mmCIF file of C-alpha atoms and ligand atoms in Angstrom:
data_model
loop_
_atom_site.group_PDB
_atom_site.id
_atom_site.type_symbol
_atom_site.label_atom_id
_atom_site.label_comp_id
_atom_site.label_asym_id
_atom_site.label_seq_id
_atom_site.Cartn_x
_atom_site.Cartn_y
_atom_site.Cartn_z
ATOM 1 C CA MET A 1 126.521 109.348 103.278
ATOM 2 C CA ILE A 2 123.949 112.067 102.754
ATOM 3 C CA ILE A 3 120.594 110.332 102.411
ATOM 4 C CA ILE A 4 117.805 111.954 100.406
ATOM 5 C CA GLY A 5 114.480 110.159 100.948
ATOM 6 C CA GLU A 6 112.827 109.417 97.579
ATOM 7 C CA LYS A 7 109.372 108.301 98.658
ATOM 8 C CA ILE A 8 107.318 111.493 98.256
ATOM 9 C CA ASN A 9 107.127 111.353 94.485
ATOM 10 C CA THR A 10 103.883 111.264 92.488
ATOM 11 C CA SER A 11 105.403 108.770 90.051
ATOM 12 C CA ARG A 12 104.738 106.274 92.849
ATOM 13 C CA LYS A 13 101.333 104.614 92.750
ATOM 14 C CA ALA A 14 100.565 105.314 96.414
ATOM 15 C CA ILE A 15 101.539 108.964 96.252
ATOM 16 C CA ARG A 16 99.701 110.141 93.181
ATOM 17 C CA PRO A 17 96.190 109.961 94.707
ATOM 18 C CA ALA A 18 97.479 111.257 98.047
ATOM 19 C CA VAL A 19 98.729 114.444 96.403
ATOM 20 C CA GLU A 20 95.732 114.739 94.107
ATOM 21 C CA ASN A 21 93.387 114.590 97.139
ATOM 22 C CA LYS A 22 95.738 116.552 99.396
ATOM 23 C CA ASP A 23 95.812 113.688 101.859
ATOM 24 C CA THR A 24 98.006 115.295 104.505
ATOM 25 C CA ALA A 25 98.248 112.162 106.686
ATOM 26 C CA VAL A 26 99.779 109.958 103.974
ATOM 27 C CA ILE A 27 102.453 112.510 103.089
ATOM 28 C CA GLN A 28 103.292 113.397 106.696
ATOM 29 C CA ASP A 29 103.513 109.744 107.706
ATOM 30 C CA LEU A 30 106.059 109.109 104.929
ATOM 31 C CA ALA A 31 108.025 112.224 105.843
ATOM 32 C CA ILE A 32 108.260 111.159 109.485
ATOM 33 C CA LYS A 33 109.115 107.530 108.688
ATOM 34 C CA GLN A 34 111.854 108.512 106.241
ATOM 35 C CA VAL A 35 113.465 110.838 108.782
ATOM 36 C CA GLU A 36 113.195 108.204 111.506
ATOM 37 C CA SER A 37 114.902 105.774 109.111
ATOM 38 C CA GLY A 38 117.841 108.126 108.595
ATOM 39 C CA ALA A 39 116.956 110.553 105.780
ATOM 40 C CA HIS A 40 118.888 113.839 105.973
ATOM 41 C CA TYR A 41 116.743 115.452 103.265
ATOM 42 C CA ILE A 42 113.222 114.762 101.998
ATOM 43 C CA ASP A 43 112.799 114.856 98.220
ATOM 44 C CA VAL A 44 109.471 116.309 97.091
ATOM 45 C CA ASN A 45 108.361 115.683 93.520
ATOM 46 C CA CYS A 46 104.930 116.092 91.925
ATOM 47 C CA GLY A 47 106.158 116.261 88.354
ATOM 48 C CA THR A 48 103.399 113.976 87.075
ATOM 49 C CA PHE A 49 100.997 116.915 87.575
ATOM 50 C CA PRO A 50 102.596 119.411 85.178
ATOM 51 C CA PHE A 51 99.637 121.799 85.142
ATOM 52 C CA GLN A 52 99.186 121.950 88.926
ATOM 53 C CA GLU A 53 102.825 121.515 89.823
ATOM 54 C CA PRO A 54 103.455 124.979 91.342
ATOM 55 C CA GLU A 55 100.457 124.748 93.636
ATOM 56 C CA LEU A 56 100.969 121.089 94.579
ATOM 57 C CA LEU A 57 104.698 121.432 95.211
ATOM 58 C CA GLU A 58 104.061 124.362 97.548
ATOM 59 C CA TRP A 59 101.471 122.224 99.328
ATOM 60 C CA LEU A 60 103.982 119.347 99.631
ATOM 61 C CA VAL A 61 106.635 121.655 101.107
ATOM 62 C CA ASN A 62 104.201 123.040 103.676
ATOM 63 C CA THR A 63 102.798 119.621 104.516
ATOM 64 C CA VAL A 64 106.203 118.008 105.034
ATOM 65 C CA GLN A 65 107.703 120.806 107.112
ATOM 66 C CA GLU A 66 104.753 120.756 109.504
ATOM 67 C CA VAL A 67 106.058 117.428 110.838
ATOM 68 C CA VAL A 68 109.828 117.216 110.200
ATOM 69 C CA ASP A 69 112.746 119.636 110.567
ATOM 70 C CA VAL A 70 115.135 118.211 107.957
ATOM 71 C CA PRO A 71 115.730 120.299 104.834
ATOM 72 C CA LEU A 72 113.994 119.559 101.554
ATOM 73 C CA CYS A 73 115.261 118.440 98.188
ATOM 74 C CA ILE A 74 113.016 120.328 95.783
ATOM 75 C CA ASP A 75 112.686 118.056 92.754
ATOM 76 C CA THR A 76 111.416 120.027 89.762
ATOM 77 C CA PRO A 77 112.641 121.526 86.488
ATOM 78 C CA ASN A 78 109.727 124.018 86.576
ATOM 79 C CA PRO A 79 110.926 127.498 87.662
ATOM 80 C CA GLU A 80 107.484 128.619 88.796
ATOM 81 C CA ALA A 81 107.016 125.521 90.982
ATOM 82 C CA LEU A 82 110.553 125.943 92.291
ATOM 83 C CA GLU A 83 109.974 129.551 93.276
ATOM 84 C CA ARG A 84 106.732 128.733 95.108
ATOM 85 C CA ALA A 85 108.493 125.905 96.948
ATOM 86 C CA LEU A 86 111.465 128.096 97.902
ATOM 87 C CA LYS A 87 109.178 130.852 99.164
ATOM 88 C CA ALA A 88 107.296 128.338 101.326
ATOM 89 C CA ASN A 89 110.471 126.699 102.642
ATOM 90 C CA ARG A 90 111.208 127.144 106.374
ATOM 91 C CA ASN A 91 113.342 124.044 106.974
ATOM 92 C CA GLY A 92 116.832 125.401 106.452
ATOM 93 C CA LYS A 93 119.025 125.273 103.373
ATOM 94 C CA PRO A 94 117.340 123.167 100.696
ATOM 95 C CA ILE A 95 118.802 121.361 97.699
ATOM 96 C CA ILE A 96 117.399 122.356 94.330
ATOM 97 C CA ASN A 97 116.954 119.205 92.224
ATOM 98 C CA SER A 98 118.058 119.949 89.564
ATOM 99 C CA ILE A 99 119.971 121.955 87.024
ATOM 100 C CA THR A 100 121.580 120.735 83.795
ATOM 101 C CA ALA A 101 123.928 122.296 81.262
ATOM 102 C CA GLU A 102 120.980 122.771 78.893
ATOM 103 C CA LYS A 103 121.013 126.533 78.232
ATOM 104 C CA GLU A 104 117.383 127.196 78.929
ATOM 105 C CA ARG A 105 117.226 125.038 82.049
ATOM 106 C CA TYR A 106 120.479 126.442 83.413
ATOM 107 C CA ASN A 107 119.416 130.045 82.896
ATOM 108 C CA SER A 108 115.968 129.535 84.377
ATOM 109 C CA ILE A 109 117.092 127.600 87.494
ATOM 110 C CA PHE A 110 120.515 128.951 88.429
ATOM 111 C CA PRO A 111 119.358 132.416 89.611
ATOM 112 C CA TYR A 112 117.371 130.699 92.408
ATOM 113 C CA VAL A 113 120.528 129.018 93.726
ATOM 114 C CA LEU A 114 122.054 132.444 94.321
ATOM 115 C CA GLU A 115 118.903 134.244 95.434
ATOM 116 C CA TYR A 116 117.951 131.622 98.029
ATOM 117 C CA ASN A 117 121.482 130.414 98.875
ATOM 118 C CA THR A 118 120.660 126.763 98.243
ATOM 119 C CA SER A 119 122.611 123.636 97.465
ATOM 120 C CA ILE A 120 122.179 122.305 93.933
ATOM 121 C CA ILE A 121 122.051 118.958 92.133
ATOM 122 C CA ALA A 122 123.536 119.213 88.643
ATOM 123 C CA LEU A 123 122.789 116.498 86.096
ATOM 124 C CA CYS A 124 125.456 115.527 83.564
ATOM 125 C CA MET A 125 123.461 116.438 80.487
ATOM 126 C CA ASP A 126 123.373 119.327 78.029
ATOM 127 C CA ASP A 127 121.563 120.420 74.884
ATOM 128 C CA SER A 128 122.989 117.469 72.963
ATOM 129 C CA GLY A 129 121.167 115.090 75.341
ATOM 130 C CA MET A 130 122.344 112.407 77.749
ATOM 131 C CA PRO A 131 125.964 111.576 76.937
ATOM 132 C CA GLU A 132 126.826 107.920 76.541
ATOM 133 C CA THR A 133 130.358 107.860 77.929
ATOM 134 C CA ALA A 134 131.837 108.731 81.316
ATOM 135 C CA ASP A 135 134.296 111.168 79.706
ATOM 136 C CA ASP A 136 131.491 113.087 78.015
ATOM 137 C CA ARG A 137 129.614 113.245 81.327
ATOM 138 C CA LEU A 138 132.748 114.439 83.098
ATOM 139 C CA ARG A 139 133.171 117.250 80.561
ATOM 140 C CA ILE A 140 129.629 118.450 81.235
ATOM 141 C CA ALA A 141 130.204 118.236 84.991
ATOM 142 C CA GLU A 142 133.387 120.310 84.618
ATOM 143 C CA LYS A 143 131.501 122.964 82.700
ATOM 144 C CA LEU A 144 128.691 123.096 85.273
ATOM 145 C CA ILE A 145 131.088 123.217 88.208
ATOM 146 C CA GLU A 146 133.169 125.952 86.602
ATOM 147 C CA SER A 147 130.223 128.192 85.799
ATOM 148 C CA MET A 148 128.578 127.778 89.210
ATOM 149 C CA THR A 149 131.726 128.232 91.303
ATOM 150 C CA LYS A 150 132.600 131.322 89.240
ATOM 151 C CA GLU A 151 129.325 132.818 90.477
ATOM 152 C CA GLY A 152 130.260 132.065 94.082
ATOM 153 C CA VAL A 153 128.674 128.651 94.698
ATOM 154 C CA LYS A 154 130.844 126.543 97.000
ATOM 155 C CA LEU A 155 131.953 123.048 95.965
ATOM 156 C CA GLU A 156 130.321 121.595 99.075
ATOM 157 C CA ASP A 157 126.954 122.909 97.865
ATOM 158 C CA ILE A 158 127.219 121.134 94.515
ATOM 159 C CA TYR A 159 125.954 117.578 94.011
ATOM 160 C CA ILE A 160 126.874 116.138 90.623
ATOM 161 C CA ASP A 161 124.448 113.480 89.399
ATOM 162 C CA PRO A 162 126.141 111.174 86.863
ATOM 163 C CA LEU A 163 122.693 110.153 85.534
ATOM 164 C CA VAL A 164 121.695 106.649 86.402
ATOM 165 C CA ARG A 165 119.839 104.996 83.546
ATOM 166 C CA PRO A 166 118.140 101.607 83.864
ATOM 167 C CA VAL A 167 120.482 98.682 83.208
ATOM 168 C CA GLY A 168 117.458 97.042 81.608
ATOM 169 C CA THR A 169 117.753 99.564 78.746
ATOM 170 C CA GLY A 170 121.522 99.145 78.283
ATOM 171 C CA SER A 171 123.750 96.811 80.236
ATOM 172 C CA HIS A 172 126.629 99.344 80.216
ATOM 173 C CA TYR A 173 124.710 102.028 82.134
ATOM 174 C CA GLY A 174 125.780 100.822 85.574
ATOM 175 C CA LEU A 175 129.453 100.935 84.637
ATOM 176 C CA VAL A 176 129.167 104.333 82.947
ATOM 177 C CA ALA A 177 127.621 105.843 86.087
ATOM 178 C CA LEU A 178 130.284 104.248 88.323
ATOM 179 C CA GLN A 179 133.131 105.530 86.137
ATOM 180 C CA THR A 180 131.608 109.010 86.087
ATOM 181 C CA ILE A 181 131.361 109.093 89.887
ATOM 182 C CA GLU A 182 134.973 108.010 90.264
ATOM 183 C CA LYS A 183 136.309 110.589 87.796
ATOM 184 C CA ILE A 184 134.336 113.445 89.357
ATOM 185 C CA MET A 185 135.312 112.588 92.934
ATOM 186 C CA ASN A 186 138.988 112.346 91.918
ATOM 187 C CA GLU A 187 139.008 115.590 89.960
ATOM 188 C CA PHE A 188 137.027 117.779 92.378
ATOM 189 C CA PRO A 189 137.854 117.028 96.031
ATOM 190 C CA GLY A 190 135.178 118.561 98.247
ATOM 191 C CA ILE A 191 132.324 118.148 95.787
ATOM 192 C CA HIS A 192 129.419 115.739 96.312
ATOM 193 C CA THR A 193 128.010 113.147 93.963
ATOM 194 C CA THR A 194 124.447 111.891 94.224
ATOM 195 C CA CYS A 195 122.113 109.812 92.081
ATOM 196 C CA GLY A 196 118.594 108.475 91.791
ATOM 197 C CA LEU A 197 119.475 104.981 92.941
ATOM 198 C CA SER A 198 116.219 103.202 92.098
ATOM 199 C CA ASN A 199 116.515 104.274 88.452
ATOM 200 C CA ILE A 200 119.117 101.559 87.959
ATOM 201 C CA SER A 201 116.591 98.746 88.406
ATOM 202 C CA PHE A 202 113.526 99.938 86.451
ATOM 203 C CA GLY A 203 111.923 97.096 84.555
ATOM 204 C CA ILE A 204 113.805 94.186 86.074
ATOM 205 C CA PRO A 205 112.695 91.818 88.860
ATOM 206 C CA ALA A 206 113.938 91.799 92.463
ATOM 207 C CA ARG A 207 114.717 95.502 92.166
ATOM 208 C CA LYS A 208 115.862 95.911 95.747
ATOM 209 C CA LEU A 209 118.677 93.451 95.166
ATOM 210 C CA ILE A 210 119.943 95.448 92.184
ATOM 211 C CA ASN A 211 119.629 98.727 94.099
ATOM 212 C CA GLN A 212 121.592 97.305 97.022
ATOM 213 C CA ALA A 213 124.398 95.903 94.879
ATOM 214 C CA PHE A 214 124.654 99.105 92.857
ATOM 215 C CA LEU A 215 124.781 101.290 95.954
ATOM 216 C CA VAL A 216 127.686 99.290 97.371
ATOM 217 C CA MET A 217 129.570 99.617 94.082
ATOM 218 C CA ALA A 218 128.797 103.335 93.844
ATOM 219 C CA ILE A 219 130.061 103.926 97.388
ATOM 220 C CA GLY A 220 133.184 102.056 96.291
ATOM 221 C CA ALA A 221 133.508 104.554 93.430
ATOM 222 C CA GLY A 222 133.209 107.457 95.902
ATOM 223 C CA LEU A 223 129.481 108.299 95.890
ATOM 224 C CA ASP A 224 128.694 110.281 99.051
ATOM 225 C CA SER A 225 124.960 110.954 98.676
ATOM 226 C CA ALA A 226 121.964 109.207 97.132
ATOM 227 C CA ILE A 227 118.260 109.639 96.538
ATOM 228 C CA LEU A 228 116.928 106.347 97.815
ATOM 229 C CA ASP A 229 114.381 104.525 99.948
ATOM 230 C CA PRO A 230 115.626 104.990 103.522
ATOM 231 C CA MET A 231 112.908 102.632 104.756
ATOM 232 C CA ASP A 232 114.731 99.723 103.090
ATOM 233 C CA LYS A 233 116.616 98.544 106.171
ATOM 234 C CA LYS A 234 118.868 96.197 104.246
ATOM 235 C CA LEU A 235 119.873 98.997 101.890
ATOM 236 C CA MET A 236 120.671 101.277 104.836
ATOM 237 C CA SER A 237 122.699 98.467 106.447
ATOM 238 C CA PHE A 238 124.771 98.114 103.291
ATOM 239 C CA ILE A 239 125.616 101.819 103.475
ATOM 240 C CA TYR A 240 127.237 101.346 106.899
ATOM 241 C CA ALA A 241 129.109 98.270 105.722
ATOM 242 C CA ALA A 242 130.269 99.808 102.431
ATOM 243 C CA GLU A 243 131.431 103.068 104.030
ATOM 244 C CA LEU A 244 133.369 101.112 106.624
ATOM 245 C CA LEU A 245 135.033 99.033 103.915
ATOM 246 C CA ARG A 246 135.753 102.166 101.851
ATOM 247 C CA GLY A 247 137.725 103.728 104.742
ATOM 248 C CA LYS A 248 135.090 106.321 105.574
ATOM 249 C CA ASP A 249 134.315 105.177 109.098
ATOM 250 C CA ASP A 250 137.161 105.797 111.580
ATOM 251 C CA PHE A 251 137.470 103.049 114.197
ATOM 252 C CA CYS A 252 134.233 101.535 112.782
ATOM 253 C CA MET A 253 132.378 104.009 114.991
ATOM 254 C CA ASN A 254 129.343 104.556 112.770
ATOM 255 C CA TYR A 255 129.008 100.858 112.023
ATOM 256 C CA LEU A 256 129.273 99.842 115.673
ATOM 257 C CA THR A 257 126.843 102.529 116.791
ATOM 258 C CA ALA A 258 124.339 101.451 114.140
ATOM 259 C CA TYR A 259 124.775 97.848 115.264
ATOM 260 C CA ARG A 260 124.157 98.723 118.913
ATOM 261 C CA GLU A 261 121.082 100.718 117.968
ATOM 262 C CA GLY A 262 119.658 97.712 116.121
ATOM 263 C CA LYS A 263 119.879 99.439 112.743
ATOM 264 C CA LEU A 264 121.796 96.686 110.950
ATOM 265 C CA GLU A 265 120.102 93.816 109.169
ATOM 266 C CA SER A 266 122.673 91.152 108.436
HETATM 267 N N1 THG B 1 118.299 112.149 89.789
HETATM 268 C C1 THG B 1 117.834 113.203 90.485
HETATM 269 N N2 THG B 1 116.577 113.271 90.952
HETATM 270 C C2 THG B 1 115.717 112.256 90.705
HETATM 271 C C3 THG B 1 116.141 111.133 89.995
HETATM 272 C C4 THG B 1 117.476 111.098 89.532
HETATM 273 N N3 THG B 1 114.430 112.332 91.163
HETATM 274 C C5 THG B 1 113.456 111.349 90.758
HETATM 275 C C6 THG B 1 114.108 109.989 90.635
HETATM 276 N N4 THG B 1 115.262 110.081 89.799
HETATM 277 C C7 THG B 1 114.494 109.480 92.013
HETATM 278 N N5 THG B 1 113.300 109.141 92.762
HETATM 279 C C8 THG B 1 112.678 107.922 92.594
HETATM 280 C C9 THG B 1 111.519 107.659 93.296
HETATM 281 C C10 THG B 1 110.881 106.426 93.184
HETATM 282 C C11 THG B 1 111.413 105.475 92.323
HETATM 283 C C12 THG B 1 112.550 105.712 91.626
HETATM 284 C C13 THG B 1 113.194 106.961 91.756
HETATM 285 C C14 THG B 1 110.794 104.150 92.126
HETATM 286 N N6 THG B 1 109.546 103.992 92.259
HETATM 287 C C15 THG B 1 108.959 102.708 92.007
HETATM 288 C C16 THG B 1 108.525 102.616 90.554
HETATM 289 O O1 THG B 1 108.295 103.670 89.927
HETATM 290 O O2 THG B 1 108.468 101.528 90.023
HETATM 291 C C17 THG B 1 107.877 102.634 92.994
HETATM 292 C C18 THG B 1 106.651 102.042 92.570
HETATM 293 C C19 THG B 1 105.528 102.529 93.420
HETATM 294 O O3 THG B 1 105.737 102.732 94.633
HETATM 295 O O4 THG B 1 104.463 102.743 92.880
HETATM 296 O O5 THG B 1 111.455 103.198 91.803
HETATM 297 O O6 THG B 1 117.942 110.144 88.890
HETATM 298 N N7 THG B 1 118.687 114.206 90.725
#
């Protein structure tokens, strides 16, 4: 499972003032703790500051890479912010988060994937909006995969995001995301799927419980990456258990190693 740490995001109450005041210590502490907890990438998002986003995203990239070596997941639809972040990047091949099949967004973001040789998260939406059914999402994914691979992007650099919408706003949204993951993983061996896990639980109580249950189900459907809170030890424990049960952990090696290292909370 490729873990993308979600915590450096100005939509979070603790992060907004830290970015606004350029509080290096708060950001660096979260970067270090997420990596220590098992994050393979650090997501950086300051989208709640649309007018200062280019400057603040560049600052986030520089601040994070002063203290950790893992690559970044650059979370912005703003091409100017993206370019500043990519220019500042020193931590190896980043993931651009994200592109969609919306014409304008695709055309403004895709050139950076080629120019900077990055990985890319592609959301299953287009100019007609967020599709309701798994089949409609699959069709958009097919279109995105075809146009990007035609330009030379490798399947292993593409992360399809089925779009996880809060179950509180429609009780079918969990199932739709799960079905989309399964269809994509079956149709395109070698591709990745990822999602914003915590989206599933917006607006309902005991969110962690919902996130944990959904992650197990999504791993069952074939999900192999997620943007999540790596500092949730129970959640991380469920990843080891679910991957073992899904047949992705030969001889239980990863599970047993995690157990020995005290990483499992049972
Ligand atoms: N897909 C992709 N990228 C994404 C998302 C996605 N990036 C942003 C988001 N969705 C994933 N990141 C988060 C980060 C935090 C939370 C949810 C998703 C979160 N925050 C709590 C809240 O807002 O209630 C924390 C509250 C707080 O700390 O103040 O749940 O879907 N590709």
